[in-house]
XYZ file of C-alpha atoms in Angstrom:
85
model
C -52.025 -45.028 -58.194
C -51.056 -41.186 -59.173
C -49.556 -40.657 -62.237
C -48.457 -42.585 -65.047
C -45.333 -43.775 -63.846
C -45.884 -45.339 -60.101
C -42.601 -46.376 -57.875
C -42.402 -49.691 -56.667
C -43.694 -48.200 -53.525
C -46.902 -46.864 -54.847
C -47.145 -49.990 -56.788
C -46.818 -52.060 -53.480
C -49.293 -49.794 -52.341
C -51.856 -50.296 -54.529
C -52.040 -54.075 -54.896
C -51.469 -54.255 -50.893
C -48.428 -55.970 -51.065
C -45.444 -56.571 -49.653
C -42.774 -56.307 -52.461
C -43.089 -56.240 -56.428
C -40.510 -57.843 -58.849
C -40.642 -58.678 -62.428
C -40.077 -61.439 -64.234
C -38.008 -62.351 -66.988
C -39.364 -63.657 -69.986
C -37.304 -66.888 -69.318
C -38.800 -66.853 -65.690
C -42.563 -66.398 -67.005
C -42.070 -68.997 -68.599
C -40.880 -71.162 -66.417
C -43.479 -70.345 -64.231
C -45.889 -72.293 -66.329
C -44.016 -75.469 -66.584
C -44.093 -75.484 -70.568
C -41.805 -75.113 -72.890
C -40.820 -71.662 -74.672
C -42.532 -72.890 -77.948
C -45.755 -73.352 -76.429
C -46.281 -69.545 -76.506
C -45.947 -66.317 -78.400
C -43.593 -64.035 -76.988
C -43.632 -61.245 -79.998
C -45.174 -59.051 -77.188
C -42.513 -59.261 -75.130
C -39.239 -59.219 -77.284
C -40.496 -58.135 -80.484
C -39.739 -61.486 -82.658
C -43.285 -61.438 -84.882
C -43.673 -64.877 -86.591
C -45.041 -62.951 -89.425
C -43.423 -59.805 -90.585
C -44.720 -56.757 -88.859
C -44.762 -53.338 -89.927
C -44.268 -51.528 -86.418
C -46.003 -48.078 -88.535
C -48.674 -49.966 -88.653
C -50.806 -49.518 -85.361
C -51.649 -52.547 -83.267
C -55.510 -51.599 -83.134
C -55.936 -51.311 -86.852
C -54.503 -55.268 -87.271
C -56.809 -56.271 -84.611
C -59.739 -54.595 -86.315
C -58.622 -56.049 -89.611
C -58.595 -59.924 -88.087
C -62.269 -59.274 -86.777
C -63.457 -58.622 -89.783
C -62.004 -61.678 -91.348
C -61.928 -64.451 -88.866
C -65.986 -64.955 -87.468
C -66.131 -64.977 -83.073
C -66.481 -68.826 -83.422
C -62.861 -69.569 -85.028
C -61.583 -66.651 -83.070
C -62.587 -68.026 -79.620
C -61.965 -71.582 -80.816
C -57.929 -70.328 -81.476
C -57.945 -68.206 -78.236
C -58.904 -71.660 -76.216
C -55.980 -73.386 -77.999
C -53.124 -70.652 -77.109
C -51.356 -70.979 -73.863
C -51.589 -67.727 -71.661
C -48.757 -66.278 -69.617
C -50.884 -64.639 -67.357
């Protein structure tokens, strides 16, 4: 794909498909058969659990959890979470 922001042509294109539509957050989740509270959708809609600081930038929180949480406990939560995709 050219560019940063592709048509849904060039998108098509690119993944050889036919046609490309997006979801709503209600229909990824439906998709998945469970229910809304089974995930975190703060990426999507902006509703943080915790209070966020959106100055703050995303990379610098991640680096900050890696230092405290070890890989164990951190892969041991990952396996737990649901995934939307």
């Amino acid at each position: 794909m050219a560019g940063p922001n592709p048509t849904i042509e060039e998108i098509c294109d690119y993944l050889n498909a036919d046609s490309v539509a997006y979801l709503s957050q209600e229909g990824m989740v439906k998709a998945t058969g469970l229910s809304a509270e089974s995930f975190c959708m703060a990426c999507y809609d902006g509703d943080y659990p915790v209070a966020f600081d959106p100055m703050v930038d995303k990379h610098i929180m991640e680096q900050r959890r890696a230092r405290v949480e070890s890989i164990g406990e951190a892969l041991a939560k990952e396996e737990l979470q649901p995934r939307l995709l």
